[in-house]
Tab-separated table of C-alpha atoms in Angstrom:
chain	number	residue	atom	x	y	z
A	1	UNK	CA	5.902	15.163	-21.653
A	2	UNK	CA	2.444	13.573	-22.415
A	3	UNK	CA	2.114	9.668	-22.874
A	4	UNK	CA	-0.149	8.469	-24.950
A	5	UNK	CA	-1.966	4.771	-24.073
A	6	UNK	CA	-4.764	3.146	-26.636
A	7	UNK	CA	-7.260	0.752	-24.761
A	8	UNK	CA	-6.323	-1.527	-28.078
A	9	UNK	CA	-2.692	-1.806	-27.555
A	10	UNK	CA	-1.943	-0.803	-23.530
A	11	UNK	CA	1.223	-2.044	-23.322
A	12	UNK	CA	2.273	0.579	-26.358
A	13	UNK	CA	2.810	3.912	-25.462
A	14	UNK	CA	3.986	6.929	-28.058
A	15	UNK	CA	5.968	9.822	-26.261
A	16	UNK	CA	4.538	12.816	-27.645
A	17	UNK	CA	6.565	16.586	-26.902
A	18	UNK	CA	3.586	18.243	-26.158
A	19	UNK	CA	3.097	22.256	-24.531
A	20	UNK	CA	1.669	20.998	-21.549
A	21	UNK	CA	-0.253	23.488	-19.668
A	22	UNK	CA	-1.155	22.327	-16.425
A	23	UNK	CA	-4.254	24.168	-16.003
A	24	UNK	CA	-5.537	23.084	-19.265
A	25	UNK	CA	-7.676	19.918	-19.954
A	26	UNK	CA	-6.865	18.074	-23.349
A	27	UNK	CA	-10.260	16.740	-24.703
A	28	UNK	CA	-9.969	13.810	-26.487
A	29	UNK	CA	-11.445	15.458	-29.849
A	30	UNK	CA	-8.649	17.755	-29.738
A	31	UNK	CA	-6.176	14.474	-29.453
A	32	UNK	CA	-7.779	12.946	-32.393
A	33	UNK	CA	-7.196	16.568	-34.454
A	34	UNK	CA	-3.880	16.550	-33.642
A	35	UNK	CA	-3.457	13.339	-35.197
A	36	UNK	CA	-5.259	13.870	-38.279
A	37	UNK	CA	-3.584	14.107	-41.315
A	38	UNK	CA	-5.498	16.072	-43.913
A	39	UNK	CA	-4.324	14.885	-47.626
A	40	UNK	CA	-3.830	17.170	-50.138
A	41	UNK	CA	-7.090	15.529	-52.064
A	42	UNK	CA	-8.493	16.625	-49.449
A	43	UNK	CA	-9.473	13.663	-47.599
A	44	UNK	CA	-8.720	13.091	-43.817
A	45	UNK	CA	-6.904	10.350	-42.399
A	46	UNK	CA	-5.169	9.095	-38.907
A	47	UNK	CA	-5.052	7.097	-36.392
A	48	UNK	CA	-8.528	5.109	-35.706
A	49	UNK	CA	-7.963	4.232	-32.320
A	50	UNK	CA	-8.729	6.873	-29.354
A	51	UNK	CA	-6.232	8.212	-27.414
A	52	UNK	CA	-6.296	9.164	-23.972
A	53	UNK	CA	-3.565	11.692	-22.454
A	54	UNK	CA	-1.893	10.480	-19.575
A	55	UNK	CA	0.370	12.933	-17.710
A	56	UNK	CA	3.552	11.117	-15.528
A	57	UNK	CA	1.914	13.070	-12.730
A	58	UNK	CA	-1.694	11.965	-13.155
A	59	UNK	CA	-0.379	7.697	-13.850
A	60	UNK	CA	1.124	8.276	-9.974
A	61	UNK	CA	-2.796	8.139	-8.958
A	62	UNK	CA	-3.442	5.751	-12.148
A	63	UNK	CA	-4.592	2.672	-9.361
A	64	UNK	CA	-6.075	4.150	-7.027
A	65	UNK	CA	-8.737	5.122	-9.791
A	66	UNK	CA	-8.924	1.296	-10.999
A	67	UNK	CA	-9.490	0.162	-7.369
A	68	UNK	CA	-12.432	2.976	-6.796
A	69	UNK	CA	-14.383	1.364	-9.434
A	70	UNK	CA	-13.935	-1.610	-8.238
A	71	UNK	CA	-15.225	-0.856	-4.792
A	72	UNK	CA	-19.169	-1.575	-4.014
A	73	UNK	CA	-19.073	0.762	-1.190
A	74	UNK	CA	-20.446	4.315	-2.100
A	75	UNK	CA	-19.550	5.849	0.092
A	76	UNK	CA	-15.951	4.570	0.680
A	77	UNK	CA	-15.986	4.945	-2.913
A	78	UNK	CA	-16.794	8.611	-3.028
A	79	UNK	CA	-14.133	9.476	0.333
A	80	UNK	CA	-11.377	7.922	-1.995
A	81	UNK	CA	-12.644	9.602	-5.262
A	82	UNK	CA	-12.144	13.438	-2.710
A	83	UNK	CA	-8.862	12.458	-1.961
A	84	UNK	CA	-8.169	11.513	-5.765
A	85	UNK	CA	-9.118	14.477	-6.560
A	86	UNK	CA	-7.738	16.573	-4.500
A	87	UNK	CA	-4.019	14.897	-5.404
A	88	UNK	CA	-4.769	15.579	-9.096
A	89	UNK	CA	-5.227	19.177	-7.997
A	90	UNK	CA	-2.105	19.515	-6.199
A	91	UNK	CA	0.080	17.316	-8.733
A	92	UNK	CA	-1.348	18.726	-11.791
A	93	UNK	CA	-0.148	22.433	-10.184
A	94	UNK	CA	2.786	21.288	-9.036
A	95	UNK	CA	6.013	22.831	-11.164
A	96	UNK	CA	7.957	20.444	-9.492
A	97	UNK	CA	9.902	17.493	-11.290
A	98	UNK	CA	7.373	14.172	-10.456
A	99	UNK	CA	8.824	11.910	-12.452
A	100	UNK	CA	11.289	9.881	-10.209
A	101	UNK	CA	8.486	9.247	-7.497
A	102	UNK	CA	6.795	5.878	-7.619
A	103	UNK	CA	3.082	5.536	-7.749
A	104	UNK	CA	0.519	5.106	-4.958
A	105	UNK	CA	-0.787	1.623	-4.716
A	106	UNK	CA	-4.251	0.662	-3.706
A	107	UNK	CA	-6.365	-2.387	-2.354
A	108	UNK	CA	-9.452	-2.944	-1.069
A	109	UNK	CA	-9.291	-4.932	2.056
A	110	UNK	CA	-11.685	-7.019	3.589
A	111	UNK	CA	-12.750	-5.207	6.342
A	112	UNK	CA	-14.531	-2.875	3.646
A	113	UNK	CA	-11.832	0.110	3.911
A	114	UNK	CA	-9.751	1.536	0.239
A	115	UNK	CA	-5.800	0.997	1.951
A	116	UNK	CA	-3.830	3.456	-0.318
A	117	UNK	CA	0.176	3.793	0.128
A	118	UNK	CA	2.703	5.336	-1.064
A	119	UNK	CA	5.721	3.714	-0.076
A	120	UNK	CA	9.469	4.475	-0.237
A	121	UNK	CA	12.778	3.102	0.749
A	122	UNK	CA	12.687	4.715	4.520
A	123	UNK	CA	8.993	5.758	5.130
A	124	UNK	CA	5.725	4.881	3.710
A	125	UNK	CA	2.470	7.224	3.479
A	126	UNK	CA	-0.634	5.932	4.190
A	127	UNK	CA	-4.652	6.241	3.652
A	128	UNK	CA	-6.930	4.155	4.661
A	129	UNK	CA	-10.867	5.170	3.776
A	130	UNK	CA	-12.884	3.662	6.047
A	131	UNK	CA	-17.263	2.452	5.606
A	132	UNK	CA	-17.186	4.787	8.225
A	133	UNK	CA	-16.070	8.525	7.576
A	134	UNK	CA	-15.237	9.390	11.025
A	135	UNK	CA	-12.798	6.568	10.894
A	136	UNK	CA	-10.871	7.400	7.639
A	137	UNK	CA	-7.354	8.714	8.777
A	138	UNK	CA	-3.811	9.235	7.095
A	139	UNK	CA	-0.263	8.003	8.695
A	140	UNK	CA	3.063	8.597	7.793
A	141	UNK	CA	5.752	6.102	9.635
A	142	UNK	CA	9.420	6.024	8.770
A	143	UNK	CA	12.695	3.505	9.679
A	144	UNK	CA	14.743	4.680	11.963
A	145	UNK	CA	17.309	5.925	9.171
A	146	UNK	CA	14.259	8.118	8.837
A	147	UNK	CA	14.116	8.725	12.571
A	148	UNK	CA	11.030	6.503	13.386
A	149	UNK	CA	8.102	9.162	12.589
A	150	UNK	CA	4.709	7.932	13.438
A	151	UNK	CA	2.268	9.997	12.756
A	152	UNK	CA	-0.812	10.071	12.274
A	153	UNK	CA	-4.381	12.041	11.480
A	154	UNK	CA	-8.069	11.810	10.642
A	155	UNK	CA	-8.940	12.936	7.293
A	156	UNK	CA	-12.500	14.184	8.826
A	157	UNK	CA	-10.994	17.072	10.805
A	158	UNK	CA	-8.242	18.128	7.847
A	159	UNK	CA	-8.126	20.442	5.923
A	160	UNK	CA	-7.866	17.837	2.849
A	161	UNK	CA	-5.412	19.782	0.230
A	162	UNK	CA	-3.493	21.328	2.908
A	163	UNK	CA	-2.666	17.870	4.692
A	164	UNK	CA	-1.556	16.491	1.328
A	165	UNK	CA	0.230	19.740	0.514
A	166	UNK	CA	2.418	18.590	3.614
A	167	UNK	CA	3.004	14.891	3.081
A	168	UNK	CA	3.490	15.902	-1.088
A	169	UNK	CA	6.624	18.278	0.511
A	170	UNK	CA	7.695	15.935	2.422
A	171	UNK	CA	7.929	13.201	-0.388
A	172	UNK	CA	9.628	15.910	-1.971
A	173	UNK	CA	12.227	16.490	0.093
A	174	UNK	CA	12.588	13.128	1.532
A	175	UNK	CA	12.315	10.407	-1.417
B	1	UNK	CA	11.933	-20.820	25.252
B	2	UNK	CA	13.459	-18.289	24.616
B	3	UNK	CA	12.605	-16.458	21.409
B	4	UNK	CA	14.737	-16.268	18.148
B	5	UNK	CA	15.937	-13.513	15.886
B	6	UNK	CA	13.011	-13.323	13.544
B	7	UNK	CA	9.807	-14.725	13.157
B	8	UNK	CA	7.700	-15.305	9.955
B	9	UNK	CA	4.603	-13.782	8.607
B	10	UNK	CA	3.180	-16.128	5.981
B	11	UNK	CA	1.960	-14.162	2.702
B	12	UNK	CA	-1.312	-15.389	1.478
B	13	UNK	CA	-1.330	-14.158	-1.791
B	14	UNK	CA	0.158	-11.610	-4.152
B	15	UNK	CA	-2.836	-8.889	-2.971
B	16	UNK	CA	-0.628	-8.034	0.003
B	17	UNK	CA	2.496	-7.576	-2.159
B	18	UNK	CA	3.261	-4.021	-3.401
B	19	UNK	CA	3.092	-4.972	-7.565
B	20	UNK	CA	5.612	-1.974	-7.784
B	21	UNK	CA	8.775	-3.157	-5.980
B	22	UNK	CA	7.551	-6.645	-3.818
B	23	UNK	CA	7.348	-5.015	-0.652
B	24	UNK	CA	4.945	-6.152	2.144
B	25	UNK	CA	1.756	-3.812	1.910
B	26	UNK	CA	0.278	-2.896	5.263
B	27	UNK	CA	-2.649	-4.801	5.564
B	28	UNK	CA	-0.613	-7.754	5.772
B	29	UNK	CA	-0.318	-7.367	9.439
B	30	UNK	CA	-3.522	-5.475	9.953
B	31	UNK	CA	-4.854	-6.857	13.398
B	32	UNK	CA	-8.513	-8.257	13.422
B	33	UNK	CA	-10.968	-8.343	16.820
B	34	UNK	CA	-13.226	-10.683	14.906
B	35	UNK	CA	-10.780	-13.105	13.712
B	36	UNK	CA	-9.192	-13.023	16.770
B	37	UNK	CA	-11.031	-15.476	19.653
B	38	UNK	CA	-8.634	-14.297	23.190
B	39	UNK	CA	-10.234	-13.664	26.425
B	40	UNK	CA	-7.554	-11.356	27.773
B	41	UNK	CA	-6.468	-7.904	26.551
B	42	UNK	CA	-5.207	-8.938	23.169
B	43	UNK	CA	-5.593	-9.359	19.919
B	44	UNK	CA	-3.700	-11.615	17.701
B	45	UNK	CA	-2.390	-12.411	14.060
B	46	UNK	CA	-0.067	-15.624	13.321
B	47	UNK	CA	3.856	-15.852	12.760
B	48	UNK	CA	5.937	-18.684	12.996
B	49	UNK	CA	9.110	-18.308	15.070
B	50	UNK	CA	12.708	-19.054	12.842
B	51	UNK	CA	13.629	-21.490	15.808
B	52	UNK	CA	15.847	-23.036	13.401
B	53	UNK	CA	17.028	-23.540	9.717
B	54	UNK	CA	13.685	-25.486	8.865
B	55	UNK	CA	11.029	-23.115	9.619
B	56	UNK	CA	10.781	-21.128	6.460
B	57	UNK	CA	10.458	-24.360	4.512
B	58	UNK	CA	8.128	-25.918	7.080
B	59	UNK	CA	6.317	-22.672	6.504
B	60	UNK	CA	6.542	-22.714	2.821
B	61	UNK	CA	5.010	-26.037	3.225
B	62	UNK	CA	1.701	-25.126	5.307
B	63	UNK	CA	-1.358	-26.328	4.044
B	64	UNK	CA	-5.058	-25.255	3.889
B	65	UNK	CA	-7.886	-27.891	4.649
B	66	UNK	CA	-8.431	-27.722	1.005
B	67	UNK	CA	-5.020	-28.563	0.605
B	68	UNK	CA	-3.609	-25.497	-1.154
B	69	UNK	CA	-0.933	-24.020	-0.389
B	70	UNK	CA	-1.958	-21.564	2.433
B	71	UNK	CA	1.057	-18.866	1.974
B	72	UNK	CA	0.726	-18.564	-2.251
B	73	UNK	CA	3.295	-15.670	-1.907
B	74	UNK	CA	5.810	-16.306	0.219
B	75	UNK	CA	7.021	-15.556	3.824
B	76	UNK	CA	7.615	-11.693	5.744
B	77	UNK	CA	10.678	-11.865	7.731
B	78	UNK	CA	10.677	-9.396	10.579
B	79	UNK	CA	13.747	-9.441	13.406
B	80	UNK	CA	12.265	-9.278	16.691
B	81	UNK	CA	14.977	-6.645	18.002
B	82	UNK	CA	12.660	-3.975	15.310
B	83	UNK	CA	9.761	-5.080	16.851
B	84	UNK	CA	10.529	-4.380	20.440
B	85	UNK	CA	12.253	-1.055	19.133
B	86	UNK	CA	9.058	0.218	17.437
B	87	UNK	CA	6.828	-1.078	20.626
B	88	UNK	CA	9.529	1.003	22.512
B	89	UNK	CA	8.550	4.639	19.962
B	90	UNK	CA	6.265	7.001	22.406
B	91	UNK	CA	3.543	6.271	19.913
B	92	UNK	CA	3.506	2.670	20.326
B	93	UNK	CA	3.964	2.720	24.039
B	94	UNK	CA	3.970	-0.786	24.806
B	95	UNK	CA	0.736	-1.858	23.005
B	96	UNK	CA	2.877	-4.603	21.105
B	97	UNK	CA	3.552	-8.031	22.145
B	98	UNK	CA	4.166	-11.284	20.725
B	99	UNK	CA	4.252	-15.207	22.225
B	100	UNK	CA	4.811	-18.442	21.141
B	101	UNK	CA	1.483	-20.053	21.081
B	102	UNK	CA	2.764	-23.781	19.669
B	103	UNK	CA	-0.382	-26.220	17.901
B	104	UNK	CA	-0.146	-29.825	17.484
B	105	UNK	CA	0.637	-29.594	13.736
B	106	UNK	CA	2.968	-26.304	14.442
B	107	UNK	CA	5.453	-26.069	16.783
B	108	UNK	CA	6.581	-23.205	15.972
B	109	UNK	CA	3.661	-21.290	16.154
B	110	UNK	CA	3.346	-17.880	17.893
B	111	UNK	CA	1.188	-14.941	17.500
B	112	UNK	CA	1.844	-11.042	17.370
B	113	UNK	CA	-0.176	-9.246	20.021
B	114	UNK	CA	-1.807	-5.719	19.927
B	115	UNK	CA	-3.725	-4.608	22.718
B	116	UNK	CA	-7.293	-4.513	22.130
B	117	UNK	CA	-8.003	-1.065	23.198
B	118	UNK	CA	-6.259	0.127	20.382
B	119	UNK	CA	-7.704	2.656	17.975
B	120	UNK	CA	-8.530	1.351	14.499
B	121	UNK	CA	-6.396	4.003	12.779
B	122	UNK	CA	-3.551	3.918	14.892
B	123	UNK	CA	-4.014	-0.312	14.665
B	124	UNK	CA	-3.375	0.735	10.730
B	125	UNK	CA	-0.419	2.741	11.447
B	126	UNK	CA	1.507	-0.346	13.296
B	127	UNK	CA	0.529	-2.290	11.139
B	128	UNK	CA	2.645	-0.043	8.179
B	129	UNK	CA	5.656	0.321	10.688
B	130	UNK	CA	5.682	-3.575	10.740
B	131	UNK	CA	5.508	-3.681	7.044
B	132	UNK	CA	8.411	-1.361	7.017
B	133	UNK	CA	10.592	-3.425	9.204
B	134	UNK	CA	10.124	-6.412	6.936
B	135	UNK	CA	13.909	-7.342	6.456
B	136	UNK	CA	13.370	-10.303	3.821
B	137	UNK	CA	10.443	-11.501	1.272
B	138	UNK	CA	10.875	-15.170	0.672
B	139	UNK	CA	9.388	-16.224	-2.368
B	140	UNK	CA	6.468	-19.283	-2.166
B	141	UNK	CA	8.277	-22.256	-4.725
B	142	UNK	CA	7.036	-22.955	-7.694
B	143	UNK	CA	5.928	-26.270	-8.439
């Protein structure tokens, strides 16, 4: 399923069936074709807004993007743009069912660091992306119906997509 | 005095509210050296202490110099038994404290204490386990 959003009318959105291939990037001239409807005079006509595909999967990370460009910090900005990144990568190939998770929420907070979470009922994953890169780090703490985990990691020394390939599973398994 | 069930963390605005489902975001209780002015091995943020039924109003009711309302969005609950069991996990280890610290205009007044050896990111990660053992978000009153 691919949701549609114009910049026009956000708060609309059009559920389109679409064959969704994850490796595949829809360009936005290819949207408009699809919603061109070609008279039989000859003539063209459609939609005259632009659409921009939004997969469930890739509107999990949907803030996180908003609060990068709102950060002044380039290089704060460019950590949290990696780790963007690198969740669209591992999302996007997922073949798992995404769409009961809730999405990540972002803020910038005023000791100049990106705070990203992604919080459930018993646990909460954290991100925090520091001025400093040395200092950027990930946690993961749960309630004690969770069994009071607390850990915790730099991002520096990780091996990025394989540390979020481990929290992602156990989101998975846990939410 | 000895110390209640819960204390309160005021909420300054709706920035340290998760938009998603209201819950406390971690940088609510995010310690601060700078904004913290101790001489001994601690650092500090503010909580009032629910001595009794009129705290979270009295609370509610705080005031900035400007005369704004300091806590726009509400009040954190946390019960002190959570706190002592998370200061209790191997990976807290005792850094966690908390006092009463009463003001003229505040008795009530007492401050939750992190030692101030503490690495930054592990600083972060308390902070998110006290979010987590928020029990109740009180809502500021509209007026």
């Amino acid at each position: 399923m691919v949701y549609f959003r114009t910049p026009a009318r956000s708060h609309e959105t059009q559920n389109i069936m679409i064959d969704y291939s994850p490796a595949s990037r829809i360009q936005t001239t290819a949207i408009e074709d699809l919603f061109t409807v070609r008279n039989s005079d000859g003539t063209t006509s459609g939609f005259d807004q632009v659409f921009y595909p939004i997969s469930y999967e890739l509107s999990l990370l949907e803030n996180i993007s908003d609060t990068i460009n709102q950060t002044a910090d380039r290089k704060v900005a460019a950590q949290a743009r990696n780790l963007l990144n690198v969740f669209q990568e591992i999302f996007v190939e997922s073949s798992v069912d995404l769409t009961h998770l809730p999405p990540l929420h972002s803020t910038i907070v005023n000791d100049g660091s990106i705070l990203i979470e992604w919080i459930f009922k018993d646990f909460r994953i954290g991100f925090s992306i520091e001025p400093n890169p040395d200092e950027s780090g990930w946690y993961l703490v749960s309630n004690k119906n969770q069994g009071g985990i607390s850990a915790s990691g730099y991002i520096s020394s990780a091996h990025l997509k394989k540390m979020l390939l481990w929290l992602t599973s156990f989101v998975l398994i846990d939410a | 005095m000895p110390f209640p069930d819960n204390c309160l963390r005021g909420i300054p605005n709706k920035d340290f509210l998760v938009k998603e489902d209201g819950s406390a975001s971690a940088h609510l209780f995010f310690f601060s050296s700078e904004q913290s002015n101790r001489e001994d091995e601690w650092i500090e943020q503010s909580i009032n202490w629910e001595d009794d039924g009129s705290v979270i109003q009295f609370t509610l009711n705080q005031k900035k110099d400007s005369g704004d309302s300091q806590f726009k969005a509400g009040i954190a609950k946390i019960p002190r038994r959570e706190i002592d069991r998370l200061n209790r996990l191997p990976s807290v280890n005792g850094v966690l404290s908390y006092e009463r610290s009463l003001l003229e205009t505040n008795q009530y007044h007492g401050n939750l204490l992190l030692k101030n050896n503490v690495a930054k990111l592990t600083m972060k990660k308390i902070a998110a386990s006290l979010a987590m053992l928020v029990s109740e978000i009180i809502p500021a009153q509209e007026h």
